[in-house]
Coordinates of C-alpha atoms in Angstrom, one line a residue:
M645 CA -47.0 57.5 -14.1
Q646 CA -45.6 57.9 -17.5
L647 CA -45.7 55.5 -20.4
F648 CA -42.1 54.0 -20.2
D649 CA -43.1 52.7 -16.7
I650 CA -45.7 50.6 -18.2
I651 CA -44.2 49.2 -21.0
G652 CA -40.5 49.5 -20.2
P653 CA -37.2 50.2 -22.2
V654 CA -36.6 49.2 -25.6
M655 CA -33.9 46.6 -25.3
I656 CA -32.3 43.2 -25.8
G657 CA -34.3 40.9 -23.2
P658 CA -35.1 38.9 -21.6
S659 CA -35.2 41.4 -18.2
S660 CA -35.3 45.1 -18.0
S661 CA -33.3 44.9 -14.7
H662 CA -31.1 41.9 -15.2
T663 CA -30.3 42.8 -18.9
A664 CA -30.8 46.3 -20.0
G665 CA -30.0 47.6 -16.4
A666 CA -26.6 45.1 -16.5
A667 CA -25.7 46.2 -20.1
R668 CA -26.3 50.4 -19.0
I669 CA -24.0 49.4 -15.7
G670 CA -21.1 47.9 -18.3
R671 CA -21.8 51.0 -20.3
I672 CA -21.4 53.6 -18.4
T673 CA -18.4 52.1 -16.1
R674 CA -16.9 52.3 -19.8
M675 CA -17.4 56.0 -20.2
L676 CA -16.0 56.3 -16.6
L677 CA -13.0 54.6 -17.4
G678 CA -12.5 57.0 -20.1
E679 CA -11.1 54.4 -22.6
E680 CA -11.4 50.6 -24.1
V681 CA -11.1 48.2 -21.4
Q682 CA -8.3 45.5 -21.4
Y683 CA -9.4 43.6 -18.5
A684 CA -12.5 43.6 -16.2
D685 CA -13.1 41.4 -13.1
I686 CA -16.8 41.3 -13.0
R687 CA -18.8 40.0 -9.7
F688 CA -22.4 39.7 -9.5
H689 CA -24.1 40.1 -6.2
G690 CA -27.4 38.9 -4.7
S691 CA -30.0 38.1 -7.5
F692 CA -27.3 39.2 -9.8
A693 CA -25.0 36.1 -9.0
K694 CA -27.9 33.8 -8.6
T695 CA -29.6 34.1 -12.2
W696 CA -26.9 36.2 -14.4
E697 CA -26.5 32.9 -16.8
G698 CA -30.2 32.3 -17.2
H699 CA -30.9 36.3 -17.9
G700 CA -27.5 36.7 -19.8
T701 CA -26.4 39.0 -17.3
D702 CA -22.7 38.4 -18.1
R703 CA -23.4 38.9 -21.9
A704 CA -25.0 42.3 -21.2
V705 CA -22.4 43.6 -19.0
I706 CA -19.9 42.9 -21.2
G707 CA -21.5 44.1 -24.4
G708 CA -21.5 47.6 -22.3
L709 CA -18.0 47.5 -21.6
L710 CA -17.8 47.3 -25.2
G711 CA -19.7 50.2 -25.7
L712 CA -22.8 48.6 -26.8
Q713 CA -26.2 50.3 -26.4
V714 CA -29.1 48.2 -24.4
D715 CA -31.1 47.7 -27.7
D716 CA -27.9 46.5 -29.7
E717 CA -28.8 42.9 -30.8
R718 CA -25.1 42.1 -30.7
L719 CA -25.4 41.8 -26.8
R720 CA -25.9 38.4 -27.3
K721 CA -22.9 37.5 -29.3
S722 CA -21.0 40.1 -26.8
R723 CA -18.6 37.5 -25.6
A724 CA -17.2 36.7 -28.9
L725 CA -17.0 40.2 -29.6
A726 CA -14.8 40.7 -26.5
E727 CA -12.6 38.1 -27.6
Q728 CA -12.0 39.7 -31.0
A729 CA -11.5 42.8 -29.2
G730 CA -9.0 41.7 -27.1
M731 CA -11.0 42.4 -23.8
R732 CA -10.5 39.7 -21.1
Y733 CA -12.9 39.2 -18.3
T734 CA -13.7 37.2 -15.4
I735 CA -16.8 36.6 -13.9
S736 CA -17.7 35.5 -10.2
A737 CA -19.9 36.3 -7.1
V738 CA -19.5 38.2 -4.3
Q739 CA -21.1 39.2 -1.2
L740 CA -21.3 42.9 -0.6
R741 CA -22.7 45.0 2.5
D742 CA -26.4 46.8 2.3
A743 CA -25.9 46.7 -1.4
H744 CA -29.2 46.3 -3.7
P745 CA -30.0 42.6 -5.3
N746 CA -29.1 43.4 -8.2
T747 CA -25.3 44.7 -7.9
A748 CA -22.6 44.7 -10.0
L749 CA -18.7 45.4 -8.8
L750 CA -16.6 45.9 -11.9
E751 CA -12.5 46.1 -11.4
L752 CA -11.3 47.5 -14.4
T753 CA -8.3 47.9 -16.3
G754 CA -7.9 50.0 -19.3
K755 CA -5.7 49.9 -22.8
S756 CA -3.4 52.5 -21.1
G757 CA -3.1 50.5 -17.5
K758 CA -5.4 52.8 -15.9
K759 CA -7.6 51.1 -13.1
M760 CA -11.2 51.8 -11.9
T761 CA -13.6 50.0 -9.7
I762 CA -17.5 50.8 -9.8
E763 CA -20.0 49.6 -7.9
A764 CA -23.4 49.8 -9.5
S765 CA -26.9 48.8 -9.3
S766 CA -30.0 47.9 -11.8
V767 CA -33.1 49.3 -9.7
G768 CA -35.6 47.8 -12.1
G769 CA -37.0 49.0 -15.7
G770 CA -33.5 49.1 -17.2
A771 CA -32.6 52.1 -14.6
I772 CA -29.4 51.9 -12.6
V773 CA -27.9 53.7 -9.7
V774 CA -23.8 54.4 -9.5
N775 CA -22.9 53.4 -5.7
K776 CA -19.4 53.8 -5.6
I777 CA -16.3 54.9 -7.4
D778 CA -13.2 53.6 -6.3
G779 CA -14.6 52.7 -2.5
I780 CA -15.9 56.5 -2.1
D781 CA -19.7 56.7 -1.8
V782 CA -22.1 58.4 -5.0
N783 CA -25.2 58.2 -5.9
F784 CA -25.8 59.0 -9.7
T785 CA -28.1 57.1 -12.2
G786 CA -26.6 58.4 -15.5
D787 CA -30.0 59.9 -16.9
F788 CA -28.6 63.2 -16.6
N789 CA -25.2 64.8 -18.0
T790 CA -23.0 64.0 -14.9
L791 CA -19.8 65.5 -14.1
I792 CA -17.8 64.0 -12.0
V793 CA -14.8 65.8 -10.2
R794 CA -12.1 63.9 -8.6
N795 CA -10.0 66.0 -6.3
Q796 CA -7.7 66.3 -3.3
D797 CA -10.1 67.3 0.0
E798 CA -8.3 70.4 0.5
S799 CA -9.9 73.9 1.7
G800 CA -10.9 75.8 -1.4
S801 CA -11.8 72.7 -3.8
V802 CA -15.4 73.4 -4.1
A803 CA -15.3 76.6 -4.0
A804 CA -12.7 77.0 -7.0
I805 CA -15.1 73.9 -8.8
T806 CA -18.3 75.6 -8.3
S807 CA -16.4 79.1 -9.6
I808 CA -15.7 77.5 -12.9
L809 CA -19.1 76.2 -13.5
S810 CA -20.3 79.7 -12.7
Q811 CA -18.3 81.3 -15.5
V812 CA -19.7 79.1 -18.1
H813 CA -23.3 79.6 -16.9
I814 CA -23.8 76.1 -15.8
N815 CA -27.0 74.9 -13.9
V816 CA -26.6 72.4 -11.6
A817 CA -29.4 70.4 -10.7
N818 CA -27.8 68.3 -7.8
M819 CA -24.0 68.1 -6.2
S820 CA -22.9 65.9 -3.8
V821 CA -19.2 65.6 -2.1
N822 CA -18.3 62.5 -0.6
R823 CA -14.3 61.5 0.4
H824 CA -12.9 58.7 1.9
R825 CA -11.3 60.4 4.8
R826 CA -10.6 64.0 5.7
G827 CA -7.7 65.3 3.7
G828 CA -8.1 62.2 1.6
E829 CA -9.7 61.8 -2.2
A830 CA -12.9 63.3 -2.8
H831 CA -15.6 63.2 -5.4
L832 CA -17.9 65.8 -6.7
P833 CA -20.7 64.3 -8.9
R834 CA -22.9 67.4 -10.4
H835 CA -25.4 67.2 -12.5
R836 CA -25.8 69.8 -15.1
R837 CA -26.7 70.8 -18.4
S838 CA -24.7 71.8 -22.1
R839 CA -21.8 73.9 -22.3
I840 CA -19.5 70.9 -21.4
R841 CA -16.8 71.3 -23.9
K842 CA -16.2 74.7 -22.4
L843 CA -16.1 73.6 -19.0
L844 CA -13.7 71.0 -19.8
L845 CA -11.4 73.7 -20.9
L846 CA -11.8 75.7 -17.9
L847 CA -11.3 72.6 -15.6
R848 CA -8.2 71.4 -17.5
K849 CA -6.6 75.1 -16.8
S850 CA -7.6 74.7 -13.2
M851 CA -6.1 71.5 -12.4
L852 CA -4.0 73.1 -9.7
Y853 CA -7.3 72.8 -8.0
L854 CA -8.5 69.4 -8.9
R855 CA -5.4 67.4 -8.5

């Protein structure tokens, strides 16, 4: 057991799971979208749906979508900040199958019109797990540098990506491959360390394999 497991994260309260975890869900969702959020359809499942008003889960998620950290005091007034930024949102309850009680389903539209749907859970102590991206199963926490490769499920795709990682000496701690169906769209979440900029340049040059 570590000290963090006893005292919990530095955060804006009142709850590590319903507030800090929710803020992390919003923040990592914005990072995955890759741009400012224009509209967010926020849906809460389970315990989130029952207690979001009292625990400020809505303000936490909205603050995260604005890019605020879990310890940023502005989380308390994130609704007003969203209005100033021109970010629209709706909040409702949803029932999800086989989902953790503290789960949020976020359907986002970015400033450029880009759309993305994320399902993520707050699992306690401010920790989160991203469960789905656009309906495809994934499983990562955001605690480590993570590369999400979105590609067509074709022969040679994984080998091509692995070759690129090898060229820049990337140490891969974990890799998983998920897809909608055979020949459909796939996601490859990879946890790795450093040399990110060089890797991304190589990935851009190899888009034939990634799209």
